[in-house]
PDB file of C-alpha atoms and ligand atoms in Angstrom:
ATOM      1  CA  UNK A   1     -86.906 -24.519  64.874  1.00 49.00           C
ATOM      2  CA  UNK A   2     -84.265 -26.289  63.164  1.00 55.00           C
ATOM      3  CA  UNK A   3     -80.790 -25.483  64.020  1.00 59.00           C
ATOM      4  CA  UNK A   4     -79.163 -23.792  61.271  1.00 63.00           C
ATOM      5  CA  UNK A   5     -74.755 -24.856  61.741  1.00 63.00           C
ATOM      6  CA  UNK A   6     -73.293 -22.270  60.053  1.00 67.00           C
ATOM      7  CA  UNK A   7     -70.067 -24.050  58.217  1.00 75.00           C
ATOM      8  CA  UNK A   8     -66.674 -21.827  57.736  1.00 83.00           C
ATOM      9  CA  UNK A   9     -66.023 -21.179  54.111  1.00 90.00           C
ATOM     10  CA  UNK A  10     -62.956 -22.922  52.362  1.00 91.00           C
ATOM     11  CA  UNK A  11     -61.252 -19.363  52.202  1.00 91.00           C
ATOM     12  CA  UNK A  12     -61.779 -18.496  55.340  1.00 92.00           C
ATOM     13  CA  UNK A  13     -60.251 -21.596  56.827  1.00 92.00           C
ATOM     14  CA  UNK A  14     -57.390 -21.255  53.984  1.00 92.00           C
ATOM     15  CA  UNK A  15     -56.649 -18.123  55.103  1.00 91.00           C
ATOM     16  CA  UNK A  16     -55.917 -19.290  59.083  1.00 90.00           C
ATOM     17  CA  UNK A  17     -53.578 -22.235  57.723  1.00 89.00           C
ATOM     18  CA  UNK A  18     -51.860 -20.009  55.617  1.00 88.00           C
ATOM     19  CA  UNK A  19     -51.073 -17.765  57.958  1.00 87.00           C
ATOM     20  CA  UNK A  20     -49.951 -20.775  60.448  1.00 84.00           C
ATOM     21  CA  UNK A  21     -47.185 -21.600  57.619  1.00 82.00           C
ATOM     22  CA  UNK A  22     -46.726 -18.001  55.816  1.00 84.00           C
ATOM     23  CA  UNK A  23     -47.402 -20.065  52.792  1.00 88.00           C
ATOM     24  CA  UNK A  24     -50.201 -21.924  51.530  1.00 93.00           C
ATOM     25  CA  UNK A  25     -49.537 -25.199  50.010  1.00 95.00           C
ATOM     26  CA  UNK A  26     -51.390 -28.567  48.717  1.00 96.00           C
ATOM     27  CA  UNK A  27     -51.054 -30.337  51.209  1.00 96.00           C
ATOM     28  CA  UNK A  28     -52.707 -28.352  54.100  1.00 96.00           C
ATOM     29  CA  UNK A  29     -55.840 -27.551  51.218  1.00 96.00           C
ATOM     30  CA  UNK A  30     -56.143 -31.228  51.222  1.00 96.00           C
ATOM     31  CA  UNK A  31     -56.003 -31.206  54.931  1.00 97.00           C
ATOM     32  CA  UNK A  32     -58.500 -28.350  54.842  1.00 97.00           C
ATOM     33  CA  UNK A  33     -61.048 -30.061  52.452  1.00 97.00           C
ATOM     34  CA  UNK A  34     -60.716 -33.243  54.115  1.00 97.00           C
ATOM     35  CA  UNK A  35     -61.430 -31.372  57.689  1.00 97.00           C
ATOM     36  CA  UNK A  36     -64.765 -29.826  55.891  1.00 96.00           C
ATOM     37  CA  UNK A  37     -65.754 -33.364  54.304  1.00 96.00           C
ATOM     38  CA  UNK A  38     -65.308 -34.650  57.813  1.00 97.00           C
ATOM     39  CA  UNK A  39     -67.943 -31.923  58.880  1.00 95.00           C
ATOM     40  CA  UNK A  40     -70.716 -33.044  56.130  1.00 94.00           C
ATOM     41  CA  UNK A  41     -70.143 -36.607  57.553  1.00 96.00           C
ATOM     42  CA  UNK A  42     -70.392 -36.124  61.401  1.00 96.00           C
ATOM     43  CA  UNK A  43     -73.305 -34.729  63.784  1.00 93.00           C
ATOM     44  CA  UNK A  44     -71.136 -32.435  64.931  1.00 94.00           C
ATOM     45  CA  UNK A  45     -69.884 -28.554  64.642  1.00 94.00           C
ATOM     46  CA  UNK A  46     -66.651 -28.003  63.269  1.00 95.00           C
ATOM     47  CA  UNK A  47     -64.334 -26.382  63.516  1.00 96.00           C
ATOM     48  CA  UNK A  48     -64.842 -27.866  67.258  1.00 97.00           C
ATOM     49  CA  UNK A  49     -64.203 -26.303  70.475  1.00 93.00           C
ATOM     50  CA  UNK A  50     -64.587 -29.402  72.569  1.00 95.00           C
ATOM     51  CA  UNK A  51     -63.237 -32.562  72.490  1.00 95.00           C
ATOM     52  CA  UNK A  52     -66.058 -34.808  70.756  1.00 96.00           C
ATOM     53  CA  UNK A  53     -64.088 -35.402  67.684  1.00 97.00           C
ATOM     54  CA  UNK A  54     -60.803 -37.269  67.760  1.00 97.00           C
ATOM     55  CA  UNK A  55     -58.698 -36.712  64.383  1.00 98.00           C
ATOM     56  CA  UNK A  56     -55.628 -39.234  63.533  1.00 98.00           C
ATOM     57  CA  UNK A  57     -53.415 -38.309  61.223  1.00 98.00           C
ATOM     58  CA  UNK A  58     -51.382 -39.997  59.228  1.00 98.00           C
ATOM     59  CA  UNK A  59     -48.437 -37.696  58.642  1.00 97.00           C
ATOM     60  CA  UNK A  60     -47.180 -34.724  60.270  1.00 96.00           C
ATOM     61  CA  UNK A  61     -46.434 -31.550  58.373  1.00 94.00           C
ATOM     62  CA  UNK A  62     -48.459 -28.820  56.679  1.00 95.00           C
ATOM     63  CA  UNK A  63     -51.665 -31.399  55.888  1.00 96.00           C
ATOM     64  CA  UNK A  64     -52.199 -31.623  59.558  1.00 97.00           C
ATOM     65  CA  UNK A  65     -52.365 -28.119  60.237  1.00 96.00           C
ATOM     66  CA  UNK A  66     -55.115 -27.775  57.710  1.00 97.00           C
ATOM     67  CA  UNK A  67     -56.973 -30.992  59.221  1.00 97.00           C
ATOM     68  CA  UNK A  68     -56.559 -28.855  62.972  1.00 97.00           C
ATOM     69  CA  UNK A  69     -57.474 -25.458  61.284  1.00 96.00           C
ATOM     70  CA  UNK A  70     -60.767 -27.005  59.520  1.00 97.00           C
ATOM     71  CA  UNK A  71     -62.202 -29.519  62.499  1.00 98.00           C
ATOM     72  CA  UNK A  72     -60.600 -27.778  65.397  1.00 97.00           C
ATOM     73  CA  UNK A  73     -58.687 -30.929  66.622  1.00 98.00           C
ATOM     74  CA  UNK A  74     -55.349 -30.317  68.033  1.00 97.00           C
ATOM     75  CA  UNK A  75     -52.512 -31.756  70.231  1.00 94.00           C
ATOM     76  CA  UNK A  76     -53.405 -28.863  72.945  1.00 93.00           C
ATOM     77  CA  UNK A  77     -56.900 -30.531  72.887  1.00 94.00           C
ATOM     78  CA  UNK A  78     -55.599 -34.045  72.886  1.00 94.00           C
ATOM     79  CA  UNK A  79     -57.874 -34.437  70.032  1.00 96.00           C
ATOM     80  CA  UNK A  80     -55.786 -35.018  67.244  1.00 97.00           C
ATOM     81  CA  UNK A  81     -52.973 -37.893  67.465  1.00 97.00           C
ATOM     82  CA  UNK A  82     -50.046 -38.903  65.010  1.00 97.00           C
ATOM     83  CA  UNK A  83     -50.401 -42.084  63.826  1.00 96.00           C
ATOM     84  CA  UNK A  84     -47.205 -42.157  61.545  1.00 96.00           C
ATOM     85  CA  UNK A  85     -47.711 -43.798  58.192  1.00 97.00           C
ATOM     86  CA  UNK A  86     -46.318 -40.544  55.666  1.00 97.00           C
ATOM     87  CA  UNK A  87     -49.923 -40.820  54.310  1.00 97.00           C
ATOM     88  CA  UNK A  88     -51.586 -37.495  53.527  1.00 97.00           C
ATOM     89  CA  UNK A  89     -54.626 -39.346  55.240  1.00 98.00           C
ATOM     90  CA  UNK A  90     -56.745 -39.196  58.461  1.00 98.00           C
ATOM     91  CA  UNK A  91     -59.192 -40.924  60.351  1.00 98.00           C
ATOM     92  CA  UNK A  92     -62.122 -39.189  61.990  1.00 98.00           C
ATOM     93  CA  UNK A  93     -63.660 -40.878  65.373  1.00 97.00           C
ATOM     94  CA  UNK A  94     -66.723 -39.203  66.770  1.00 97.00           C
ATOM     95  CA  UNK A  95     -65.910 -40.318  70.874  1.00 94.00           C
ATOM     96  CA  UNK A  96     -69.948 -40.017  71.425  1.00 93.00           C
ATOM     97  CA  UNK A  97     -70.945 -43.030  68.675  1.00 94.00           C
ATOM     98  CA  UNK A  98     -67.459 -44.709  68.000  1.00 93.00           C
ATOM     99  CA  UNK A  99     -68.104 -44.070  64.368  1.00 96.00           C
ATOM    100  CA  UNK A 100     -64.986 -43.570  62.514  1.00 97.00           C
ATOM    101  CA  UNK A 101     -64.318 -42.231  58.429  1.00 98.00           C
ATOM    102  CA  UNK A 102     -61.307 -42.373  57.360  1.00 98.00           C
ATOM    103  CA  UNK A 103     -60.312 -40.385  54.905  1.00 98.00           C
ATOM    104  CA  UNK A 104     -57.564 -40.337  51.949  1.00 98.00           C
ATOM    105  CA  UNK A 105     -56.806 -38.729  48.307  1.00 96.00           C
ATOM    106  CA  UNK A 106     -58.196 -40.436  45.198  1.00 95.00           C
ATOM    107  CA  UNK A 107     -55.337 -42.412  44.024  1.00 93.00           C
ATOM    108  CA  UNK A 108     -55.267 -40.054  40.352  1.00 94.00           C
ATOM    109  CA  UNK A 109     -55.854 -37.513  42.255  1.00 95.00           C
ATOM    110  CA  UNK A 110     -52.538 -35.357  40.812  1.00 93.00           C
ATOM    111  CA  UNK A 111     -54.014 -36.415  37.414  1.00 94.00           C
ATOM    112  CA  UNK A 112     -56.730 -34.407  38.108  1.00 95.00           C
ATOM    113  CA  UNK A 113     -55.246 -31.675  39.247  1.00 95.00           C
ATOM    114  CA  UNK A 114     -52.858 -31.241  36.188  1.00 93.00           C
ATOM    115  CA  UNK A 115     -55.479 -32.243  33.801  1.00 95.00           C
ATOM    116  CA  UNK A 116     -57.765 -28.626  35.750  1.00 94.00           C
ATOM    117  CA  UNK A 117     -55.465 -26.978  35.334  1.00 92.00           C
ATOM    118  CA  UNK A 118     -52.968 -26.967  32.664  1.00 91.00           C
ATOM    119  CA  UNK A 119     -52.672 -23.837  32.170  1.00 92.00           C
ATOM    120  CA  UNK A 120     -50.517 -23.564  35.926  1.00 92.00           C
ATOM    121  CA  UNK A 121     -47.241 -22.621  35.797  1.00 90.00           C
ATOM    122  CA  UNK A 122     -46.112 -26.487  37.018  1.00 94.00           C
ATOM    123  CA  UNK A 123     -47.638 -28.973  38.927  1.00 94.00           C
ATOM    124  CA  UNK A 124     -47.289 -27.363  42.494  1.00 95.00           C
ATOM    125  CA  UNK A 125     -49.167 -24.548  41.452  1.00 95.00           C
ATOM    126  CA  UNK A 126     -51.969 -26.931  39.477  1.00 96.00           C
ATOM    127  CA  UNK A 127     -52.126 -29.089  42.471  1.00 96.00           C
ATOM    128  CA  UNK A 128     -53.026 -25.985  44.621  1.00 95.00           C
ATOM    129  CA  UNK A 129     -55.362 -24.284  42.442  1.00 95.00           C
ATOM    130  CA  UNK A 130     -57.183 -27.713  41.986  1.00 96.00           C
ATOM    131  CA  UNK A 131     -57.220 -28.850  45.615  1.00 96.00           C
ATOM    132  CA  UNK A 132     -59.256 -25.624  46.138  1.00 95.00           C
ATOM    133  CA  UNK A 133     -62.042 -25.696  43.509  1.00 94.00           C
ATOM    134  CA  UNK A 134     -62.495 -29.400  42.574  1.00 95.00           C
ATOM    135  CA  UNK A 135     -65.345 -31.023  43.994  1.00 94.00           C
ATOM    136  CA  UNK A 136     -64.685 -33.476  47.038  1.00 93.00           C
ATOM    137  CA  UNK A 137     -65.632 -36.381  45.069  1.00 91.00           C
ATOM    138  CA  UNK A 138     -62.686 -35.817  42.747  1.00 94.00           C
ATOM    139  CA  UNK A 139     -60.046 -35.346  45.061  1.00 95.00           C
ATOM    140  CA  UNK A 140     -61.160 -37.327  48.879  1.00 96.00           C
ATOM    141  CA  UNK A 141     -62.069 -40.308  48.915  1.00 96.00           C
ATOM    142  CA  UNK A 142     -63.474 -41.988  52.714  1.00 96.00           C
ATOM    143  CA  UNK A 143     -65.203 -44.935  53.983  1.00 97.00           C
ATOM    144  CA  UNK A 144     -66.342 -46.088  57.552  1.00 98.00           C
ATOM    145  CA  UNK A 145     -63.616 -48.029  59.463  1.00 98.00           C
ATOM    146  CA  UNK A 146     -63.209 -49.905  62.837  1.00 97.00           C
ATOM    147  CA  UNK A 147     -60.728 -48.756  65.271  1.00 95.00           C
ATOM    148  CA  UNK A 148     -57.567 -51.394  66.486  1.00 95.00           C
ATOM    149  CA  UNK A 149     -57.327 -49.412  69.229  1.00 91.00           C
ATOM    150  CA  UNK A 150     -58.812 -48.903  72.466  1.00 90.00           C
ATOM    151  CA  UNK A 151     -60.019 -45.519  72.560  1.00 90.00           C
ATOM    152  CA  UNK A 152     -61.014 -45.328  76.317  1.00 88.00           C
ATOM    153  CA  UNK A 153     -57.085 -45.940  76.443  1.00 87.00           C
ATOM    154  CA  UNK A 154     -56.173 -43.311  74.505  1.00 86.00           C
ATOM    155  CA  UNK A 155     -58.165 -41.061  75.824  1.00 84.00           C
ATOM    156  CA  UNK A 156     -57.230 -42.055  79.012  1.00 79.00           C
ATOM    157  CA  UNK A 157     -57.968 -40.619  82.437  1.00 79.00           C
ATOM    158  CA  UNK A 158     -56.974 -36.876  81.952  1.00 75.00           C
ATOM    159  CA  UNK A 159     -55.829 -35.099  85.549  1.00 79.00           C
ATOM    160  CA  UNK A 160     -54.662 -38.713  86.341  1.00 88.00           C
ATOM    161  CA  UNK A 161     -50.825 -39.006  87.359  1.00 94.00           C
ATOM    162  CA  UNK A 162     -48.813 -41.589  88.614  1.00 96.00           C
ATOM    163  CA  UNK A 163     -45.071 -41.484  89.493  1.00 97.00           C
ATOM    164  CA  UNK A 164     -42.315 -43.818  87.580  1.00 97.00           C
ATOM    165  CA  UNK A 165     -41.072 -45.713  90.475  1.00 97.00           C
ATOM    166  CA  UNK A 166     -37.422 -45.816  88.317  1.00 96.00           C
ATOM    167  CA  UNK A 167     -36.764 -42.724  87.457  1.00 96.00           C
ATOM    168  CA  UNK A 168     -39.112 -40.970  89.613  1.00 97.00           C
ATOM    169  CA  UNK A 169     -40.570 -38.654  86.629  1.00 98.00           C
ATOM    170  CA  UNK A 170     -44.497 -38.176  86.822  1.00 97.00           C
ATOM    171  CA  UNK A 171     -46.609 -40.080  84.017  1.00 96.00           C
ATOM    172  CA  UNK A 172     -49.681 -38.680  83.225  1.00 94.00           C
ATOM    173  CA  UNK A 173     -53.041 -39.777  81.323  1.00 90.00           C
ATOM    174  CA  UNK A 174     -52.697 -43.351  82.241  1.00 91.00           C
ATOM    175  CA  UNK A 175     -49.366 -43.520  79.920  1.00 92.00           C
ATOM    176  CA  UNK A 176     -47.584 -45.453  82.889  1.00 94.00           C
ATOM    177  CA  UNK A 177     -46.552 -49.347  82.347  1.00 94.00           C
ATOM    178  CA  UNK A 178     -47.123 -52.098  84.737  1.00 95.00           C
ATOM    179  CA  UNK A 179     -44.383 -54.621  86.093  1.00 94.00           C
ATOM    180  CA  UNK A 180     -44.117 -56.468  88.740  1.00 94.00           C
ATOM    181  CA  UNK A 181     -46.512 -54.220  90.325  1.00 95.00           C
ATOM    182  CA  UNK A 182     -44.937 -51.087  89.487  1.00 96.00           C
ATOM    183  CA  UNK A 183     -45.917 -48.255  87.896  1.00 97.00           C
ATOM    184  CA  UNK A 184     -43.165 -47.274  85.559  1.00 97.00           C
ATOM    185  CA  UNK A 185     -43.000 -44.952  82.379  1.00 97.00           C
ATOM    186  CA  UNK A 186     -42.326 -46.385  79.152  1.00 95.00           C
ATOM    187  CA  UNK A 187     -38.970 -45.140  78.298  1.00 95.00           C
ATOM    188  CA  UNK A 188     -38.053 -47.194  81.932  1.00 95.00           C
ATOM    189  CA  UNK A 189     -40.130 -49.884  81.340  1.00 95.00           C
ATOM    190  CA  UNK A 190     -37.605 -50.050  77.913  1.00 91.00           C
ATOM    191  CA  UNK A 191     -40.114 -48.975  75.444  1.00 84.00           C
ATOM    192  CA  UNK A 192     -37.954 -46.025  75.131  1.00 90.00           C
ATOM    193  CA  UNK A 193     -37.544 -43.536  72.061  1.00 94.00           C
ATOM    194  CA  UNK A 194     -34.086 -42.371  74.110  1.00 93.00           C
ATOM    195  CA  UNK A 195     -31.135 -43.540  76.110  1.00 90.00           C
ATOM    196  CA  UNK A 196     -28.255 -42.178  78.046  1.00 88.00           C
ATOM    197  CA  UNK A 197     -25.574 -40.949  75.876  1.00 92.00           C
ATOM    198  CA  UNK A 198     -22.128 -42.933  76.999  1.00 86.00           C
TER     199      UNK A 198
HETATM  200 ZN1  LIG B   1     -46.680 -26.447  53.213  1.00 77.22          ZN
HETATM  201 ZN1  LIG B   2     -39.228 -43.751  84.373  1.00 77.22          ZN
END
């Protein structure tokens, strides 16, 4: 018998975001439509509970939490990664096949949205009425990419840790830095987002 996946409904999954940010708001619909369009595309059942699909997105903010609410990726999971470009956009990677969509809005895709709605009280309000009940084709656009990256190095060896041998802090997931034989973190090995203050 053939499995029958039983796929959350756009309201139901609107409802969980919402309630993440006590508002609902464009962004995270188009997080949660892209999320669903990512569901149609890949062999698998989301939202997820295991790790199979690996979301980066491309901004952080209320679009991600719909893209987490809809596919079930999440930092907690180490399944969905920031990859900072301020893009309300995200690439999907399925870890089983390597095949990765990403995914972004139509370019006249606010167009569209005023043009559904006119009748909205301004364009926030059109572009969240819209987001909801246009069809995907109108408002997310995807194609199949290649990843740059290395995801066996992303993913990394979870449960391994290794000790910085400058500052003596432990570095987990494979994150640590080799020089000169030593194992060091980033921030030591000068890759640093930090410093010292004085
Ligand atoms: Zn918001
Ligand atoms: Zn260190």
């Amino acid at each position: 018998m053939a499995t029958v996946i039983v796929r959350p409904e756009l309201s139901a999954l609107l409802e969980q975001t919402g309630a993440l940010h006590k508002h609902l708001c464009p962004r995270q619909v188009l997080g949660v439509r892209m999320g669903m369009l990512a569901a149609e595309k890949f062999p698998i059942e989301l939202p997820q509970s295991g790790k199979r699909l690996i979301a980066f997105v491309e901004s952080d903010g209320c679009f991600a939490d719909g893209i987490s609410v809809a596919t079930g990726c999440s930092m907690g999971h180490r399944t969905l990664r920031l990859v900072d470009y301020g893009k309300v956009a995200a690439t999907f990677v399925d870890t089983l096949s390597g095949a990765a969509i990403r995914f972004f809005p139509s370019p006249d895709v606010r167009k569209r949205a005023a043009e559904f709605a006119p009748e909205a009280g301004n364009r926030w309000q059109a572009q969240l009425e819209a987001y909801q009940r246009l069809p995907n084709e109108d408002i997310v656009l995807c194609r199949e990419v290649a990843l740059n990256l290395d995801l066996e190095a992303i993913v990394g060896k979870p449960g391994k840790r290794t000790t910085c041998s400058a500052c003596g802090e432990e570095v987990l997931n494979q994150r640590e830095v080799m020089k000169d034989e030593q194992a060091l973190c980033m921030s030591c090995a000068g890759e640093g987002y930090w410093r010292v203050k004085g």
